[in-house]
Amino acid sequence: IRNRSMDMMKKAIDLSDKLGIRVIQVTGYDVYYEERSEKTRELFMKNLSKAIEWASKACITLAIENMENTFLNTVSKYMEISKEIDSPWLKLYPDLGNLRAWTHDEVYSELELGIKSKEIIAMHLKEAKKVDENCSGIFRELEFGTGDVDFVETFKLLKRLDYKCPFLIEMWNESSVTPLEDIKRVREWMLLRMQEGGYI
């Protein structure tokens, strides 16, 4: 499985180089279905280092997304990995929903850490519900505006920190019967939150 994964990574880097793509988003999982351990982290770091070596030769950045499990769910955990890898070709592509779900009100200090350290290269705007004693978190199929992400306050922070990297709206909406209409509606909803937050 690891060999196949690394082969796919090499092909992704080669294809990105041919197409002129400069950033590849990488999920922050050591394993997904299997049980995590020190060994799975060790293998993740070994293979990430190898992938960074390949990417750097093509001048391509690998940007890690913080995920919905505890392996790499915060900016702080990414910073530990970044310190170990120590490469300008490794950056962070934070998922705002996943970050809010795990860090609660510390989401703002986590974002500030990533932005001030110049590690954030782009950001996923996604809705989520917090992980707490009553809920194991909701990370998918959640209507924007019904979760725990305060987009207006987030955009106020991003404006104050002079954040100028790209955004990507992440929608898990597999049950939708009108996906194109939903995309347009969510885009307009997010633009309004940006205006309310003074970002645009």
GROMACS .gro file of N, CA and C in nm, residues 30-125:
model
  288
   30ASP      N    1  -0.172   0.973   0.876
   30ASP     CA    2  -0.069   0.870   0.869
   30ASP      C    3  -0.133   0.742   0.817
   31VAL      N    4  -0.246   0.703   0.875
   31VAL     CA    5  -0.330   0.595   0.824
   31VAL      C    6  -0.475   0.640   0.839
   32TYR      N    7  -0.563   0.576   0.766
   32TYR     CA    8  -0.704   0.614   0.772
   32TYR      C    9  -0.789   0.502   0.836
   33TYR      N   10  -0.778   0.383   0.781
   33TYR     CA   11  -0.858   0.271   0.831
   33TYR      C   12  -0.787   0.194   0.941
   34GLU      N   13  -0.655   0.193   0.937
   34GLU     CA   14  -0.577   0.113   1.031
   34GLU      C   15  -0.558   0.187   1.164
   35GLU      N   16  -0.510   0.115   1.262
   35GLU     CA   17  -0.483   0.175   1.393
   35GLU      C   18  -0.352   0.253   1.388
   36ARG      N   19  -0.354   0.374   1.445
   36ARG     CA   20  -0.234   0.457   1.445
   36ARG      C   21  -0.138   0.416   1.557
   37SER      N   22  -0.009   0.443   1.532
   37SER     CA   23   0.094   0.408   1.630
   37SER      C   24   0.216   0.495   1.604
   38GLU      N   25   0.319   0.480   1.685
   38GLU     CA   26   0.445   0.550   1.661
   38GLU      C   27   0.504   0.508   1.526
   39LYS      N   28   0.484   0.380   1.490
   39LYS     CA   29   0.535   0.330   1.363
   39LYS      C   30   0.466   0.396   1.245
   40THR      N   31   0.334   0.416   1.253
   40THR     CA   32   0.264   0.479   1.141
   40THR      C   33   0.308   0.625   1.124
   41ARG      N   34   0.336   0.692   1.237
   41ARG     CA   35   0.387   0.829   1.228
   41ARG      C   36   0.527   0.831   1.166
   42GLU      N   37   0.609   0.737   1.209
   42GLU     CA   38   0.745   0.727   1.155
   42GLU      C   39   0.743   0.706   1.004
   43LEU      N   40   0.655   0.619   0.956
   43LEU     CA   41   0.644   0.592   0.813
   43LEU      C   42   0.589   0.714   0.738
   44PHE      N   43   0.493   0.784   0.799
   44PHE     CA   44   0.439   0.906   0.740
   44PHE      C   45   0.552   1.007   0.719
   45MET      N   46   0.632   1.028   0.822
   45MET     CA   47   0.740   1.126   0.814
   45MET      C   48   0.845   1.085   0.710
   46LYS      N   49   0.876   0.957   0.707
   46LYS     CA   50   0.974   0.907   0.610
   46LYS      C   51   0.925   0.931   0.467
   47ASN      N   52   0.801   0.897   0.441
   47ASN     CA   53   0.747   0.911   0.306
   47ASN      C   54   0.720   1.057   0.269
   48LEU      N   55   0.681   1.138   0.367
   48LEU     CA   56   0.663   1.280   0.341
   48LEU      C   57   0.797   1.344   0.305
   49SER      N   58   0.902   1.306   0.374
   49SER     CA   59   1.036   1.358   0.343
   49SER      C   60   1.077   1.322   0.200
   50LYS      N   61   1.049   1.199   0.160
   50LYS     CA   62   1.081   1.155   0.024
   50LYS      C   63   0.999   1.234  -0.078
   51ALA      N   64   0.871   1.252  -0.050
   51ALA     CA   65   0.784   1.327  -0.141
   51ALA      C   66   0.830   1.472  -0.153
   52ILE      N   67   0.873   1.531  -0.042
   52ILE     CA   68   0.924   1.668  -0.045
   52ILE      C   69   1.051   1.676  -0.130
   53GLU      N   70   1.134   1.575  -0.121
   53GLU     CA   71   1.256   1.570  -0.204
   53GLU      C   72   1.219   1.572  -0.352
   54TRP      N   73   1.123   1.488  -0.392
   54TRP     CA   74   1.078   1.486  -0.531
   54TRP      C   75   1.017   1.620  -0.572
   55ALA      N   76   0.928   1.673  -0.486
   55ALA     CA   77   0.857   1.797  -0.518
   55ALA      C   78   0.953   1.914  -0.532
   56SER      N   79   1.053   1.919  -0.446
   56SER     CA   80   1.148   2.032  -0.450
   56SER      C   81   1.225   2.037  -0.582
   57LYS      N   82   1.253   1.920  -0.638
   57LYS     CA   83   1.325   1.917  -0.766
   57LYS      C   84   1.242   1.975  -0.879
   58ALA      N   85   1.110   1.972  -0.862
   58ALA     CA   86   1.019   2.028  -0.963
   58ALA      C   87   0.968   2.166  -0.922
   59CYS      N   88   1.020   2.220  -0.811
   59CYS     CA   89   0.974   2.350  -0.759
   59CYS      C   90   0.824   2.347  -0.731
   60ILE      N   91   0.778   2.238  -0.671
   60ILE     CA   92   0.638   2.222  -0.634
   60ILE      C   93   0.628   2.214  -0.482
   61THR      N   94   0.530   2.285  -0.426
   61THR     CA   95   0.507   2.285  -0.282
   61THR      C   96   0.402   2.179  -0.246
   62LEU      N   97   0.429   2.102  -0.141
   62LEU     CA   98   0.329   2.012  -0.085
   62LEU      C   99   0.267   2.082   0.035
   63ALA      N  100   0.135   2.096   0.033
   63ALA     CA  101   0.064   2.168   0.138
   63ALA      C  102  -0.027   2.071   0.213
   64ILE      N  103  -0.001   2.056   0.343
   64ILE     CA  104  -0.075   1.959   0.423
   64ILE      C  105  -0.205   2.019   0.476
   65GLU      N  106  -0.313   1.944   0.463
   65GLU     CA  107  -0.442   1.982   0.522
   65GLU      C  108  -0.455   1.918   0.659
   66ASN      N  109  -0.497   1.998   0.758
   66ASN     CA  110  -0.532   1.941   0.888
   66ASN      C  111  -0.665   1.866   0.874
   67MET      N  112  -0.671   1.748   0.936
   67MET     CA  113  -0.784   1.659   0.909
   67MET      C  114  -0.880   1.650   1.028
   68GLU      N  115  -0.979   1.559   1.014
   68GLU     CA  116  -1.081   1.546   1.117
   68GLU      C  117  -1.044   1.445   1.226
   69ASN      N  118  -0.926   1.381   1.213
   69ASN     CA  119  -0.882   1.294   1.322
   69ASN      C  120  -0.767   1.359   1.397
   70THR      N  121  -0.721   1.296   1.503
   70THR     CA  122  -0.628   1.363   1.594
   70THR      C  123  -0.482   1.356   1.550
   71PHE      N  124  -0.449   1.289   1.442
   71PHE     CA  125  -0.310   1.280   1.400
   71PHE      C  126  -0.254   1.418   1.364
   72LEU      N  127  -0.325   1.489   1.278
   72LEU     CA  128  -0.280   1.623   1.238
   72LEU      C  129  -0.405   1.709   1.222
   73ASN      N  130  -0.455   1.761   1.333
   73ASN     CA  131  -0.581   1.835   1.330
   73ASN      C  132  -0.567   1.982   1.364
   74THR      N  133  -0.444   2.029   1.393
   74THR     CA  134  -0.424   2.168   1.431
   74THR      C  135  -0.302   2.227   1.360
   75VAL      N  136  -0.293   2.358   1.364
   75VAL     CA  137  -0.175   2.426   1.311
   75VAL      C  138  -0.053   2.390   1.395
   76SER      N  139  -0.071   2.381   1.525
   76SER     CA  140   0.041   2.348   1.615
   76SER      C  141   0.103   2.213   1.581
   77LYS      N  142   0.019   2.115   1.550
   77LYS     CA  143   0.072   1.982   1.514
   77LYS      C  144   0.144   1.988   1.379
   78TYR      N  145   0.092   2.068   1.287
   78TYR     CA  146   0.163   2.086   1.160
   78TYR      C  147   0.300   2.147   1.186
   79MET      N  148   0.307   2.245   1.274
   79MET     CA  149   0.434   2.314   1.301
   79MET      C  150   0.540   2.216   1.352
   80GLU      N  151   0.499   2.117   1.430
   80GLU     CA  152   0.593   2.014   1.478
   80GLU      C  153   0.648   1.934   1.360
   81ILE      N  154   0.559   1.897   1.268
   81ILE     CA  155   0.601   1.821   1.149
   81ILE      C  156   0.691   1.907   1.061
   82SER      N  157   0.654   2.033   1.043
   82SER     CA  158   0.733   2.123   0.961
   82SER      C  159   0.874   2.142   1.018
   83LYS      N  160   0.883   2.147   1.149
   83LYS     CA  161   1.014   2.163   1.214
   83LYS      C  162   1.102   2.041   1.187
   84GLU      N  163   1.042   1.923   1.190
   84GLU     CA  164   1.117   1.800   1.163
   84GLU      C  165   1.161   1.790   1.017
   85ILE      N  166   1.070   1.824   0.925
   85ILE     CA  167   1.100   1.813   0.782
   85ILE      C  168   1.195   1.926   0.739
   86ASP      N  169   1.170   2.047   0.788
   86ASP     CA  170   1.255   2.164   0.765
   86ASP      C  171   1.282   2.187   0.616
   87SER      N  172   1.173   2.214   0.542
   87SER     CA  173   1.186   2.240   0.399
   87SER      C  174   1.095   2.356   0.358
   88PRO      N  175   1.143   2.446   0.274
   88PRO     CA  176   1.056   2.553   0.223
   88PRO      C  177   0.948   2.502   0.127
   89TRP      N  178   0.957   2.375   0.089
   89TRP     CA  179   0.860   2.316  -0.003
   89TRP      C  180   0.745   2.246   0.068
   90LEU      N  181   0.740   2.259   0.201
   90LEU     CA  182   0.629   2.206   0.280
   90LEU      C  183   0.555   2.323   0.343
   91LYS      N  184   0.424   2.328   0.322
   91LYS     CA  185   0.341   2.436   0.378
   91LYS      C  186   0.211   2.377   0.432
   92LEU      N  187   0.126   2.465   0.483
   92LEU     CA  188  -0.001   2.426   0.545
   92LEU      C  189  -0.118   2.478   0.462
   93TYR      N  190  -0.218   2.392   0.444
   93TYR     CA  191  -0.342   2.426   0.372
   93TYR      C  192  -0.456   2.400   0.470
   94PRO      N  193  -0.477   2.488   0.568
   94PRO     CA  194  -0.569   2.456   0.676
   94PRO      C  195  -0.715   2.448   0.632
   95ASP      N  196  -0.787   2.356   0.694
   95ASP     CA  197  -0.930   2.341   0.679
   95ASP      C  198  -0.993   2.409   0.800
   96LEU      N  199  -1.064   2.520   0.775
   96LEU     CA  200  -1.120   2.599   0.884
   96LEU      C  201  -1.220   2.520   0.969
   97GLY      N  202  -1.301   2.438   0.903
   97GLY     CA  203  -1.399   2.358   0.977
   97GLY      C  204  -1.332   2.257   1.069
   98ASN      N  205  -1.235   2.183   1.015
   98ASN     CA  206  -1.164   2.085   1.098
   98ASN      C  207  -1.092   2.154   1.213
   99LEU      N  208  -1.033   2.269   1.186
   99LEU     CA  209  -0.960   2.342   1.289
   99LEU      C  210  -1.053   2.389   1.400
  100ARG      N  211  -1.166   2.446   1.362
  100ARG     CA  212  -1.265   2.493   1.461
  100ARG      C  213  -1.319   2.377   1.543
  101ALA      N  214  -1.345   2.265   1.479
  101ALA     CA  215  -1.403   2.150   1.549
  101ALA      C  216  -1.313   2.101   1.661
  102TRP      N  217  -1.182   2.107   1.641
  102TRP     CA  218  -1.089   2.053   1.740
  102TRP      C  219  -1.035   2.159   1.836
  103THR      N  220  -1.018   2.283   1.790
  103THR     CA  221  -0.954   2.383   1.876
  103THR      C  222  -1.052   2.478   1.943
  104HIS      N  223  -1.180   2.472   1.902
  104HIS     CA  224  -1.285   2.557   1.959
  104HIS      C  225  -1.244   2.704   1.949
  105ASP      N  226  -1.240   2.777   2.060
  105ASP     CA  227  -1.210   2.920   2.053
  105ASP      C  228  -1.062   2.948   2.025
  106GLU      N  229  -0.977   2.848   2.038
  106GLU     CA  230  -0.835   2.867   2.006
  106GLU      C  231  -0.811   2.869   1.855
  107VAL      N  232  -0.917   2.853   1.776
  107VAL     CA  233  -0.904   2.854   1.631
  107VAL      C  234  -0.835   2.981   1.584
  108TYR      N  235  -0.863   3.093   1.650
  108TYR     CA  236  -0.807   3.221   1.604
  108TYR      C  237  -0.657   3.230   1.633
  109SER      N  238  -0.616   3.183   1.751
  109SER     CA  239  -0.472   3.185   1.780
  109SER      C  240  -0.398   3.084   1.693
  110GLU      N  241  -0.463   2.973   1.659
  110GLU     CA  242  -0.402   2.875   1.569
  110GLU      C  243  -0.383   2.934   1.429
  111LEU      N  244  -0.485   3.003   1.379
  111LEU     CA  245  -0.473   3.068   1.248
  111LEU      C  246  -0.364   3.176   1.250
  112GLU      N  247  -0.360   3.251   1.358
  112GLU     CA  248  -0.259   3.356   1.370
  112GLU      C  249  -0.119   3.296   1.368
  113LEU      N  250  -0.101   3.184   1.437
  113LEU     CA  251   0.028   3.115   1.438
  113LEU      C  252   0.068   3.078   1.295
  114GLY      N  253  -0.024   3.020   1.220
  114GLY     CA  254   0.006   2.977   1.083
  114GLY      C  255   0.035   3.092   0.990
  115ILE      N  256  -0.040   3.202   1.004
  115ILE     CA  257  -0.022   3.316   0.914
  115ILE      C  258   0.106   3.392   0.947
  116LYS      N  259   0.129   3.417   1.076
  116LYS     CA  260   0.249   3.494   1.114
  116LYS      C  261   0.378   3.417   1.086
  117SER      N  262   0.370   3.284   1.089
  117SER     CA  263   0.489   3.204   1.057
  117SER      C  264   0.507   3.187   0.907
  118LYS      N  265   0.410   3.240   0.830
  118LYS     CA  266   0.411   3.230   0.683
  118LYS      C  267   0.406   3.086   0.634
  119GLU      N  268   0.340   3.000   0.710
  119GLU     CA  269   0.326   2.860   0.672
  119GLU      C  270   0.199   2.832   0.592
  120ILE      N  271   0.098   2.917   0.607
  120ILE     CA  272  -0.029   2.893   0.537
  120ILE      C  273  -0.017   2.942   0.393
  121ILE      N  274  -0.050   2.852   0.301
  121ILE     CA  275  -0.040   2.884   0.158
  121ILE      C  276  -0.178   2.899   0.092
  122ALA      N  277  -0.281   2.843   0.154
  122ALA     CA  278  -0.419   2.853   0.107
  122ALA      C  279  -0.508   2.802   0.219
  123MET      N  280  -0.639   2.820   0.206
  123MET     CA  281  -0.729   2.783   0.315
  123MET      C  282  -0.860   2.725   0.262
  124HIS      N  283  -0.905   2.616   0.326
  124HIS     CA  284  -1.036   2.560   0.299
  124HIS      C  285  -1.139   2.629   0.388
  125LEU      N  286  -1.245   2.679   0.329
  125LEU     CA  287  -1.358   2.731   0.405
  125LEU      C  288  -1.463   2.621   0.410
   0.00000   0.00000   0.00000
